[in-house]
């Protein structure tokens, strides 16, 4: 039976750790020029309805390094852009290629694509979830801290797709998780409820608050994202006002642990969600996090698409 990665909850704790372990191995082989052509002769279709830097480059290069081929498919170039039902696109592409990565707006579109395709589907980003980025985040945290279980991860900012996937990914891997968002920009209630379930199952702490100062105390890792995501540009000025006090700054970081990591999925708006000073001080881990998109996604590709 085919497997998909549509959301973080598609992965068990064991699945996540298997992916991270394989990602570490692939990164080691990459750094030492050891070939790992696990997907030789296979093709990944990459559908983009949202623009991208890291997602496109990392998947395309990743498939090349795995011995396969990445096909860039803009919605402007596909019949999807002219009204062909996603169901038909799924059936057609399933006859030509061995996997699809889609970066789009609606989670429902990704779910429909998976329902009607006979090949693995990977969510490269939707308005609800960003599982590939969170796998790279977890990989980066483990690289720097040598452990996941028991760490305190804090997310400060918009209760968006990153917040949703982080809630699930961090709590599933045994970390304590605190999230601080303005009152009108909280994560969807279903993710808050799921977070409480996972925290109870894992025996970890899950804190939801409107106070960054409360959330960040004794943090091992602090994560943020832009205040206005793609498609929300017209709200930028309103959001800047609403997010006053939610900036990752030197003052805020004095409440975290002295050796706390700062992560950002990029692109960053320095001077908004994070100060230039803090970004520069933590640029090593932020750009390691960006690089780890390549290695974590290669691991996902191998896990989903390798046939023997």
mmCIF file of N, CA, C and O in Angstrom, residues 50-151:
data_model
loop_
_atom_site.group_PDB
_atom_site.id
_atom_site.type_symbol
_atom_site.label_atom_id
_atom_site.label_comp_id
_atom_site.label_asym_id
_atom_site.label_seq_id
_atom_site.Cartn_x
_atom_site.Cartn_y
_atom_site.Cartn_z
ATOM 1 N N UNK A 50 2.334 27.809 -5.067
ATOM 2 C CA UNK A 50 2.962 28.881 -4.296
ATOM 3 C C UNK A 50 4.435 28.923 -4.677
ATOM 4 O O UNK A 50 5.058 27.871 -4.853
ATOM 5 N N UNK A 51 4.985 30.108 -4.786
ATOM 6 C CA UNK A 51 6.389 30.236 -5.152
ATOM 7 C C UNK A 51 7.281 29.701 -4.036
ATOM 8 O O UNK A 51 6.847 29.520 -2.906
ATOM 9 N N UNK A 52 8.550 29.449 -4.371
ATOM 10 C CA UNK A 52 9.424 28.775 -3.417
ATOM 11 C C UNK A 52 10.884 28.970 -3.780
ATOM 12 O O UNK A 52 11.228 29.057 -4.954
ATOM 13 N N UNK A 53 11.731 29.019 -2.769
ATOM 14 C CA UNK A 53 13.184 28.907 -2.959
ATOM 15 C C UNK A 53 13.647 27.561 -2.425
ATOM 16 O O UNK A 53 14.083 26.683 -3.165
ATOM 17 N N UNK A 54 13.557 27.392 -1.099
ATOM 18 C CA UNK A 54 14.099 26.207 -0.443
ATOM 19 C C UNK A 54 13.395 24.928 -0.863
ATOM 20 O O UNK A 54 14.040 23.905 -1.088
ATOM 21 N N UNK A 55 12.065 24.973 -0.990
ATOM 22 C CA UNK A 55 11.329 23.750 -1.325
ATOM 23 C C UNK A 55 11.695 23.264 -2.720
ATOM 24 O O UNK A 55 12.008 22.085 -2.920
ATOM 25 N N UNK A 56 11.688 24.168 -3.693
ATOM 26 C CA UNK A 56 11.994 23.728 -5.056
ATOM 27 C C UNK A 56 13.428 23.231 -5.177
ATOM 28 O O UNK A 56 13.678 22.132 -5.703
ATOM 29 N N UNK A 57 14.380 24.020 -4.701
ATOM 30 C CA UNK A 57 15.793 23.660 -4.883
ATOM 31 C C UNK A 57 16.125 22.369 -4.129
ATOM 32 O O UNK A 57 16.798 21.478 -4.654
ATOM 33 N N UNK A 58 15.628 22.241 -2.900
ATOM 34 C CA UNK A 58 15.985 21.065 -2.104
ATOM 35 C C UNK A 58 15.382 19.785 -2.674
ATOM 36 O O UNK A 58 16.054 18.743 -2.700
ATOM 37 N N UNK A 59 14.149 19.830 -3.145
ATOM 38 C CA UNK A 59 13.559 18.626 -3.735
ATOM 39 C C UNK A 59 14.201 18.290 -5.070
ATOM 40 O O UNK A 59 14.464 17.115 -5.368
ATOM 41 N N UNK A 60 14.463 19.296 -5.891
ATOM 42 C CA UNK A 60 15.040 19.037 -7.218
ATOM 43 C C UNK A 60 16.463 18.493 -7.088
ATOM 44 O O UNK A 60 16.823 17.493 -7.720
ATOM 45 N N UNK A 61 17.269 19.140 -6.253
ATOM 46 C CA UNK A 61 18.639 18.667 -6.029
ATOM 47 C C UNK A 61 18.622 17.320 -5.323
ATOM 48 O O UNK A 61 19.428 16.428 -5.636
ATOM 49 N N UNK A 62 17.707 17.161 -4.377
ATOM 50 C CA UNK A 62 17.613 15.895 -3.655
ATOM 51 C C UNK A 62 17.338 14.720 -4.581
ATOM 52 O O UNK A 62 17.972 13.665 -4.478
ATOM 53 N N UNK A 63 16.391 14.883 -5.496
ATOM 54 C CA UNK A 63 16.105 13.800 -6.445
ATOM 55 C C UNK A 63 17.313 13.508 -7.329
ATOM 56 O O UNK A 63 17.622 12.341 -7.617
ATOM 57 N N UNK A 64 18.011 14.554 -7.750
ATOM 58 C CA UNK A 64 19.221 14.356 -8.558
ATOM 59 C C UNK A 64 20.255 13.547 -7.791
ATOM 60 O O UNK A 64 20.850 12.595 -8.320
ATOM 61 N N UNK A 65 20.481 13.911 -6.527
ATOM 62 C CA UNK A 65 21.481 13.206 -5.724
ATOM 63 C C UNK A 65 21.068 11.769 -5.433
ATOM 64 O O UNK A 65 21.920 10.906 -5.215
ATOM 65 N N UNK A 66 19.765 11.514 -5.431
ATOM 66 C CA UNK A 66 19.272 10.153 -5.212
ATOM 67 C C UNK A 66 19.226 9.350 -6.509
ATOM 68 O O UNK A 66 18.782 8.204 -6.516
ATOM 69 N N UNK A 67 19.702 9.945 -7.592
ATOM 70 C CA UNK A 67 19.763 9.233 -8.873
ATOM 71 C C UNK A 67 18.516 9.379 -9.715
ATOM 72 O O UNK A 67 18.398 8.757 -10.776
ATOM 73 N N UNK A 68 17.571 10.202 -9.260
ATOM 74 C CA UNK A 68 16.323 10.377 -9.985
ATOM 75 C C UNK A 68 16.210 11.738 -10.632
ATOM 76 O O UNK A 68 17.202 12.436 -10.864
ATOM 77 N N UNK A 69 14.983 12.141 -10.898
ATOM 78 C CA UNK A 69 14.717 13.352 -11.664
ATOM 79 C C UNK A 69 13.562 14.107 -11.021
ATOM 80 O O UNK A 69 12.547 13.516 -10.662
ATOM 81 N N UNK A 70 13.739 15.414 -10.864
ATOM 82 C CA UNK A 70 12.662 16.253 -10.355
ATOM 83 C C UNK A 70 12.087 17.100 -11.470
ATOM 84 O O UNK A 70 12.829 17.807 -12.154
ATOM 85 N N UNK A 71 10.780 17.030 -11.662
ATOM 86 C CA UNK A 71 10.107 17.780 -12.729
ATOM 87 C C UNK A 71 9.348 18.956 -12.129
ATOM 88 O O UNK A 71 8.414 18.761 -11.343
ATOM 89 N N UNK A 72 9.739 20.180 -12.474
ATOM 90 C CA UNK A 72 9.052 21.372 -11.986
ATOM 91 C C UNK A 72 7.770 21.557 -12.775
ATOM 92 O O UNK A 72 7.792 21.688 -14.004
ATOM 93 N N UNK A 73 6.630 21.556 -12.062
ATOM 94 C CA UNK A 73 5.332 21.667 -12.703
ATOM 95 C C UNK A 73 4.588 22.863 -12.113
ATOM 96 O O UNK A 73 3.965 22.761 -11.058
ATOM 97 N N UNK A 74 4.651 23.986 -12.780
ATOM 98 C CA UNK A 74 3.914 25.161 -12.331
ATOM 99 C C UNK A 74 2.435 24.972 -12.631
ATOM 100 O O UNK A 74 2.062 24.368 -13.648
ATOM 101 N N UNK A 75 1.581 25.486 -11.757
ATOM 102 C CA UNK A 75 0.142 25.387 -12.015
ATOM 103 C C UNK A 75 -0.225 26.096 -13.313
ATOM 104 O O UNK A 75 -1.231 25.773 -13.946
ATOM 105 N N UNK A 76 0.604 27.068 -13.726
ATOM 106 C CA UNK A 76 0.351 27.765 -15.002
ATOM 107 C C UNK A 76 0.607 26.846 -16.193
ATOM 108 O O UNK A 76 0.074 27.068 -17.276
ATOM 109 N N UNK A 77 1.444 25.831 -15.995
ATOM 110 C CA UNK A 77 1.801 24.942 -17.091
ATOM 111 C C UNK A 77 0.929 23.692 -17.141
ATOM 112 O O UNK A 77 0.910 22.981 -18.146
ATOM 113 N N UNK A 78 0.255 23.382 -16.039
ATOM 114 C CA UNK A 78 -0.584 22.195 -15.975
ATOM 115 C C UNK A 78 -2.022 22.538 -16.341
ATOM 116 O O UNK A 78 -2.464 23.675 -16.197
ATOM 117 N N UNK A 79 -2.774 21.521 -16.762
ATOM 118 C CA UNK A 79 -4.189 21.733 -17.051
ATOM 119 C C UNK A 79 -4.991 22.065 -15.792
ATOM 120 O O UNK A 79 -6.088 22.597 -15.869
ATOM 121 N N UNK A 80 -4.404 21.782 -14.624
ATOM 122 C CA UNK A 80 -5.016 22.177 -13.334
ATOM 123 C C UNK A 80 -5.304 23.676 -13.336
ATOM 124 O O UNK A 80 -6.305 24.131 -12.799
ATOM 125 N N UNK A 81 -4.371 24.440 -13.939
ATOM 126 C CA UNK A 81 -4.530 25.885 -13.994
ATOM 127 C C UNK A 81 -5.635 26.314 -14.942
ATOM 128 O O UNK A 81 -6.049 27.468 -14.940
ATOM 129 N N UNK A 82 -6.125 25.401 -15.772
ATOM 130 C CA UNK A 82 -7.206 25.714 -16.714
ATOM 131 C C UNK A 82 -8.506 25.017 -16.317
ATOM 132 O O UNK A 82 -9.426 24.919 -17.120
ATOM 133 N N UNK A 83 -8.509 24.487 -15.088
ATOM 134 C CA UNK A 83 -9.766 23.931 -14.588
ATOM 135 C C UNK A 83 -9.871 22.422 -14.602
ATOM 136 O O UNK A 83 -10.937 21.888 -14.267
ATOM 137 N N UNK A 84 -8.810 21.696 -14.999
ATOM 138 C CA UNK A 84 -8.897 20.235 -14.928
ATOM 139 C C UNK A 84 -9.028 19.813 -13.464
ATOM 140 O O UNK A 84 -8.271 20.287 -12.609
ATOM 141 N N UNK A 85 -9.952 18.926 -13.140
ATOM 142 C CA UNK A 85 -10.105 18.488 -11.748
ATOM 143 C C UNK A 85 -8.810 17.855 -11.224
ATOM 144 O O UNK A 85 -8.106 17.156 -11.956
ATOM 145 N N UNK A 86 -8.518 18.120 -9.961
ATOM 146 C CA UNK A 86 -7.323 17.561 -9.337
ATOM 147 C C UNK A 86 -7.355 16.037 -9.382
ATOM 148 O O UNK A 86 -6.318 15.379 -9.483
ATOM 149 N N UNK A 87 -8.567 15.467 -9.369
ATOM 150 C CA UNK A 87 -8.697 14.011 -9.436
ATOM 151 C C UNK A 87 -8.120 13.462 -10.741
ATOM 152 O O UNK A 87 -7.449 12.421 -10.759
ATOM 153 N N UNK A 88 -8.393 14.163 -11.849
ATOM 154 C CA UNK A 88 -7.910 13.703 -13.148
ATOM 155 C C UNK A 88 -6.402 13.899 -13.260
ATOM 156 O O UNK A 88 -5.698 13.050 -13.814
ATOM 157 N N UNK A 89 -5.914 15.027 -12.764
ATOM 158 C CA UNK A 89 -4.471 15.264 -12.765
ATOM 159 C C UNK A 89 -3.756 14.166 -11.987
ATOM 160 O O UNK A 89 -2.707 13.668 -12.415
ATOM 161 N N UNK A 90 -4.315 13.774 -10.851
ATOM 162 C CA UNK A 90 -3.713 12.715 -10.028
ATOM 163 C C UNK A 90 -3.629 11.409 -10.796
ATOM 164 O O UNK A 90 -2.597 10.718 -10.784
ATOM 165 N N UNK A 91 -4.712 11.056 -11.484
ATOM 166 C CA UNK A 91 -4.738 9.789 -12.227
ATOM 167 C C UNK A 91 -3.737 9.798 -13.388
ATOM 168 O O UNK A 91 -3.057 8.798 -13.645
ATOM 169 N N UNK A 92 -3.651 10.928 -14.078
ATOM 170 C CA UNK A 92 -2.745 11.020 -15.225
ATOM 171 C C UNK A 92 -1.289 10.944 -14.775
ATOM 172 O O UNK A 92 -0.492 10.156 -15.295
ATOM 173 N N UNK A 93 -0.913 11.789 -13.798
ATOM 174 C CA UNK A 93 0.475 11.815 -13.361
ATOM 175 C C UNK A 93 0.909 10.477 -12.774
ATOM 176 O O UNK A 93 2.084 10.102 -12.870
ATOM 177 N N UNK A 94 -0.019 9.755 -12.170
ATOM 178 C CA UNK A 94 0.304 8.436 -11.606
ATOM 179 C C UNK A 94 0.784 7.452 -12.674
ATOM 180 O O UNK A 94 1.471 6.477 -12.359
ATOM 181 N N UNK A 95 0.412 7.706 -13.934
ATOM 182 C CA UNK A 95 0.837 6.829 -15.034
ATOM 183 C C UNK A 95 2.253 7.149 -15.528
ATOM 184 O O UNK A 95 2.864 6.341 -16.218
ATOM 185 N N UNK A 96 2.752 8.355 -15.181
ATOM 186 C CA UNK A 96 4.014 8.818 -15.747
ATOM 187 C C UNK A 96 5.177 8.810 -14.757
ATOM 188 O O UNK A 96 6.326 8.597 -15.154
ATOM 189 N N UNK A 97 4.893 9.116 -13.503
ATOM 190 C CA UNK A 97 5.960 9.375 -12.536
ATOM 191 C C UNK A 97 5.754 8.526 -11.283
ATOM 192 O O UNK A 97 4.744 7.838 -11.147
ATOM 193 N N UNK A 98 6.720 8.583 -10.370
ATOM 194 C CA UNK A 98 6.697 7.694 -9.205
ATOM 195 C C UNK A 98 6.348 8.407 -7.893
ATOM 196 O O UNK A 98 6.219 7.771 -6.848
ATOM 197 N N UNK A 99 6.199 9.732 -7.932
ATOM 198 C CA UNK A 99 5.828 10.476 -6.732
ATOM 199 C C UNK A 99 5.501 11.907 -7.085
ATOM 200 O O UNK A 99 5.908 12.414 -8.147
ATOM 201 N N UNK A 100 4.746 12.570 -6.196
ATOM 202 C CA UNK A 100 4.383 13.969 -6.400
ATOM 203 C C UNK A 100 4.629 14.733 -5.104
ATOM 204 O O UNK A 100 4.235 14.295 -4.019
ATOM 205 N N UNK A 101 5.279 15.883 -5.233
ATOM 206 C CA UNK A 101 5.361 16.852 -4.143
ATOM 207 C C UNK A 101 4.534 18.057 -4.590
ATOM 208 O O UNK A 101 4.689 18.530 -5.712
ATOM 209 N N UNK A 102 3.643 18.533 -3.728
ATOM 210 C CA UNK A 102 2.810 19.670 -4.076
ATOM 211 C C UNK A 102 2.919 20.756 -3.013
ATOM 212 O O UNK A 102 2.885 20.479 -1.820
ATOM 213 N N UNK A 103 3.076 21.985 -3.460
ATOM 214 C CA UNK A 103 3.138 23.168 -2.587
ATOM 215 C C UNK A 103 1.992 24.070 -3.013
ATOM 216 O O UNK A 103 2.013 24.650 -4.102
ATOM 217 N N UNK A 104 0.989 24.186 -2.135
ATOM 218 C CA UNK A 104 -0.233 24.852 -2.546
ATOM 219 C C UNK A 104 -0.901 25.529 -1.349
ATOM 220 O O UNK A 104 -0.324 25.617 -0.268
ATOM 221 N N UNK A 105 -2.107 25.986 -1.526
ATOM 222 C CA UNK A 105 -2.831 26.698 -0.471
ATOM 223 C C UNK A 105 -3.682 25.744 0.369
ATOM 224 O O UNK A 105 -3.560 25.682 1.578
ATOM 225 N N UNK A 106 -4.537 24.994 -0.277
ATOM 226 C CA UNK A 106 -5.554 24.215 0.425
ATOM 227 C C UNK A 106 -5.059 22.821 0.822
ATOM 228 O O UNK A 106 -4.577 22.055 -0.017
ATOM 229 N N UNK A 107 -5.224 22.488 2.098
ATOM 230 C CA UNK A 107 -4.922 21.127 2.554
ATOM 231 C C UNK A 107 -5.848 20.118 1.872
ATOM 232 O O UNK A 107 -5.443 19.004 1.563
ATOM 233 N N UNK A 108 -7.077 20.530 1.615
ATOM 234 C CA UNK A 108 -8.042 19.632 0.961
ATOM 235 C C UNK A 108 -7.559 19.221 -0.423
ATOM 236 O O UNK A 108 -7.766 18.084 -0.858
ATOM 237 N N UNK A 109 -6.885 20.141 -1.131
ATOM 238 C CA UNK A 109 -6.361 19.816 -2.469
ATOM 239 C C UNK A 109 -5.320 18.712 -2.395
ATOM 240 O O UNK A 109 -5.291 17.796 -3.222
ATOM 241 N N UNK A 110 -4.463 18.784 -1.379
ATOM 242 C CA UNK A 110 -3.435 17.751 -1.196
ATOM 243 C C UNK A 110 -4.082 16.414 -0.842
ATOM 244 O O UNK A 110 -3.684 15.358 -1.340
ATOM 245 N N UNK A 111 -5.102 16.460 0.014
ATOM 246 C CA UNK A 111 -5.797 15.231 0.421
ATOM 247 C C UNK A 111 -6.496 14.594 -0.788
ATOM 248 O O UNK A 111 -6.485 13.367 -0.947
ATOM 249 N N UNK A 112 -7.097 15.428 -1.653
ATOM 250 C CA UNK A 112 -7.770 14.905 -2.850
ATOM 251 C C UNK A 112 -6.767 14.302 -3.816
ATOM 252 O O UNK A 112 -7.002 13.226 -4.391
ATOM 253 N N UNK A 113 -5.633 14.986 -3.987
ATOM 254 C CA UNK A 113 -4.582 14.463 -4.854
ATOM 255 C C UNK A 113 -4.142 13.078 -4.382
ATOM 256 O O UNK A 113 -3.966 12.153 -5.184
ATOM 257 N N UNK A 114 -3.979 12.923 -3.075
ATOM 258 C CA UNK A 114 -3.547 11.638 -2.511
ATOM 259 C C UNK A 114 -4.616 10.562 -2.697
ATOM 260 O O UNK A 114 -4.307 9.400 -2.983
ATOM 261 N N UNK A 115 -5.882 10.958 -2.542
ATOM 262 C CA UNK A 115 -6.977 9.991 -2.647
ATOM 263 C C UNK A 115 -7.055 9.367 -4.032
ATOM 264 O O UNK A 115 -7.332 8.166 -4.185
ATOM 265 N N UNK A 116 -6.796 10.175 -5.065
ATOM 266 C CA UNK A 116 -6.989 9.699 -6.435
ATOM 267 C C UNK A 116 -5.698 9.278 -7.134
ATOM 268 O O UNK A 116 -5.736 8.831 -8.273
ATOM 269 N N UNK A 117 -4.562 9.399 -6.472
ATOM 270 C CA UNK A 117 -3.303 8.979 -7.087
ATOM 271 C C UNK A 117 -2.932 7.584 -6.595
ATOM 272 O O UNK A 117 -3.351 7.160 -5.516
ATOM 273 N N UNK A 118 -2.129 6.913 -7.374
ATOM 274 C CA UNK A 118 -1.628 5.590 -6.969
ATOM 275 C C UNK A 118 -0.148 5.654 -6.608
ATOM 276 O O UNK A 118 0.495 4.630 -6.434
ATOM 277 N N UNK A 119 0.379 6.881 -6.481
ATOM 278 C CA UNK A 119 1.788 7.088 -6.145
ATOM 279 C C UNK A 119 1.869 7.966 -4.889
ATOM 280 O O UNK A 119 0.907 8.653 -4.550
ATOM 281 N N UNK A 120 3.009 7.950 -4.188
ATOM 282 C CA UNK A 120 3.132 8.745 -2.959
ATOM 283 C C UNK A 120 2.989 10.245 -3.206
ATOM 284 O O UNK A 120 3.503 10.769 -4.199
ATOM 285 N N UNK A 121 2.312 10.912 -2.288
ATOM 286 C CA UNK A 121 2.128 12.364 -2.331
ATOM 287 C C UNK A 121 2.804 12.975 -1.109
ATOM 288 O O UNK A 121 2.628 12.494 0.016
ATOM 289 N N UNK A 122 3.570 14.038 -1.334
ATOM 290 C CA UNK A 122 4.271 14.738 -0.255
ATOM 291 C C UNK A 122 3.775 16.172 -0.204
ATOM 292 O O UNK A 122 3.753 16.875 -1.222
ATOM 293 N N UNK A 123 3.383 16.596 0.971
ATOM 294 C CA UNK A 123 2.955 17.983 1.181
ATOM 295 C C UNK A 123 4.196 18.860 1.339
ATOM 296 O O UNK A 123 4.872 18.820 2.359
ATOM 297 N N UNK A 124 4.459 19.696 0.330
ATOM 298 C CA UNK A 124 5.585 20.616 0.391
ATOM 299 C C UNK A 124 5.240 21.919 1.079
ATOM 300 O O UNK A 124 6.125 22.733 1.320
ATOM 301 N N UNK A 125 3.996 22.131 1.380
ATOM 302 C CA UNK A 125 3.471 23.247 2.170
ATOM 303 C C UNK A 125 2.020 23.470 1.773
ATOM 304 O O UNK A 125 1.678 23.430 0.590
ATOM 305 N N UNK A 126 1.166 23.643 2.786
ATOM 306 C CA UNK A 126 -0.192 24.144 2.576
ATOM 307 C C UNK A 126 -0.445 25.212 3.630
ATOM 308 O O UNK A 126 0.394 25.459 4.494
ATOM 309 N N UNK A 127 -1.626 25.809 3.581
ATOM 310 C CA UNK A 127 -1.971 26.791 4.605
ATOM 311 C C UNK A 127 -2.105 26.154 5.986
ATOM 312 O O UNK A 127 -2.016 26.850 6.997
ATOM 313 N N UNK A 128 -2.318 24.834 6.027
ATOM 314 C CA UNK A 128 -2.513 24.137 7.308
ATOM 315 C C UNK A 128 -1.253 23.481 7.859
ATOM 316 O O UNK A 128 -1.108 23.360 9.084
ATOM 317 N N UNK A 129 -0.361 23.003 6.988
ATOM 318 C CA UNK A 129 0.757 22.187 7.456
ATOM 319 C C UNK A 129 2.031 22.462 6.650
ATOM 320 O O UNK A 129 1.979 22.860 5.490
ATOM 321 N N UNK A 130 3.170 22.194 7.311
ATOM 322 C CA UNK A 130 4.478 22.271 6.655
ATOM 323 C C UNK A 130 5.377 21.147 7.227
ATOM 324 O O UNK A 130 6.382 21.409 7.883
ATOM 325 N N UNK A 131 5.010 19.889 6.970
ATOM 326 C CA UNK A 131 5.724 18.775 7.617
ATOM 327 C C UNK A 131 7.190 18.652 7.231
ATOM 328 O O UNK A 131 8.021 18.275 8.078
ATOM 329 N N UNK A 132 7.537 18.948 5.986
ATOM 330 C CA UNK A 132 8.937 18.809 5.564
ATOM 331 C C UNK A 132 9.838 19.787 6.306
ATOM 332 O O UNK A 132 10.962 19.450 6.692
ATOM 333 N N UNK A 133 9.353 20.999 6.527
ATOM 334 C CA UNK A 133 10.133 21.978 7.272
ATOM 335 C C UNK A 133 10.323 21.537 8.712
ATOM 336 O O UNK A 133 11.415 21.669 9.285
ATOM 337 N N UNK A 134 9.287 20.994 9.323
ATOM 338 C CA UNK A 134 9.387 20.591 10.722
ATOM 339 C C UNK A 134 10.328 19.397 10.882
ATOM 340 O O UNK A 134 11.056 19.310 11.877
ATOM 341 N N UNK A 135 10.358 18.502 9.920
ATOM 342 C CA UNK A 135 11.340 17.410 9.977
ATOM 343 C C UNK A 135 12.766 17.973 9.941
ATOM 344 O O UNK A 135 13.647 17.496 10.667
ATOM 345 N N UNK A 136 12.988 18.992 9.107
ATOM 346 C CA UNK A 136 14.308 19.641 9.068
ATOM 347 C C UNK A 136 14.612 20.332 10.387
ATOM 348 O O UNK A 136 15.760 20.327 10.865
ATOM 349 N N UNK A 137 13.596 20.930 11.013
ATOM 350 C CA UNK A 137 13.779 21.577 12.313
ATOM 351 C C UNK A 137 14.185 20.553 13.370
ATOM 352 O O UNK A 137 15.115 20.786 14.157
ATOM 353 N N UNK A 138 13.481 19.429 13.402
ATOM 354 C CA UNK A 138 13.794 18.382 14.379
ATOM 355 C C UNK A 138 15.199 17.831 14.156
ATOM 356 O O UNK A 138 15.943 17.568 15.113
ATOM 357 N N UNK A 139 15.569 17.672 12.893
ATOM 358 C CA UNK A 139 16.927 17.212 12.567
ATOM 359 C C UNK A 139 17.975 18.182 13.094
ATOM 360 O O UNK A 139 18.997 17.790 13.677
ATOM 361 N N UNK A 140 17.714 19.468 12.914
ATOM 362 C CA UNK A 140 18.655 20.515 13.352
ATOM 363 C C UNK A 140 18.756 20.552 14.874
ATOM 364 O O UNK A 140 19.857 20.659 15.436
ATOM 365 N N UNK A 141 17.613 20.479 15.548
ATOM 366 C CA UNK A 141 17.623 20.482 17.020
ATOM 367 C C UNK A 141 18.449 19.305 17.543
ATOM 368 O O UNK A 141 19.278 19.464 18.452
ATOM 369 N N UNK A 142 18.260 18.130 16.958
ATOM 370 C CA UNK A 142 18.994 16.953 17.434
ATOM 371 C C UNK A 142 20.481 17.063 17.136
ATOM 372 O O UNK A 142 21.312 16.609 17.915
ATOM 373 N N UNK A 143 20.823 17.678 16.007
ATOM 374 C CA UNK A 143 22.238 17.896 15.688
ATOM 375 C C UNK A 143 22.925 18.754 16.743
ATOM 376 O O UNK A 143 24.056 18.482 17.141
ATOM 377 N N UNK A 144 22.245 19.791 17.176
ATOM 378 C CA UNK A 144 22.851 20.735 18.129
ATOM 379 C C UNK A 144 22.745 20.269 19.580
ATOM 380 O O UNK A 144 23.639 20.545 20.390
ATOM 381 N N UNK A 145 21.663 19.573 19.907
ATOM 382 C CA UNK A 145 21.407 19.202 21.299
ATOM 383 C C UNK A 145 21.650 17.720 21.590
ATOM 384 O O UNK A 145 21.641 17.303 22.761
ATOM 385 N N UNK A 146 21.837 16.928 20.529
ATOM 386 C CA UNK A 146 22.096 15.479 20.645
ATOM 387 C C UNK A 146 20.923 14.699 21.232
ATOM 388 O O UNK A 146 21.085 13.521 21.591
ATOM 389 N N UNK A 147 19.777 15.321 21.368
ATOM 390 C CA UNK A 147 18.610 14.671 21.978
ATOM 391 C C UNK A 147 17.377 15.476 21.592
ATOM 392 O O UNK A 147 17.479 16.652 21.225
ATOM 393 N N UNK A 148 16.226 14.844 21.653
ATOM 394 C CA UNK A 148 14.958 15.547 21.481
ATOM 395 C C UNK A 148 14.131 15.470 22.768
ATOM 396 O O UNK A 148 13.656 16.484 23.260
ATOM 397 N N UNK A 149 13.980 14.290 23.287
ATOM 398 C CA UNK A 149 13.129 14.089 24.468
ATOM 399 C C UNK A 149 13.554 14.973 25.635
ATOM 400 O O UNK A 149 14.733 15.055 25.962
ATOM 401 N N UNK A 150 12.565 15.626 26.222
ATOM 402 C CA UNK A 150 12.813 16.426 27.417
ATOM 403 C C UNK A 150 13.180 17.869 27.166
ATOM 404 O O UNK A 150 13.177 18.682 28.096
ATOM 405 N N UNK A 151 13.517 18.219 25.916
ATOM 406 C CA UNK A 151 13.827 19.615 25.611
ATOM 407 C C UNK A 151 12.556 20.460 25.639
ATOM 408 O O UNK A 151 11.452 19.950 25.427
#
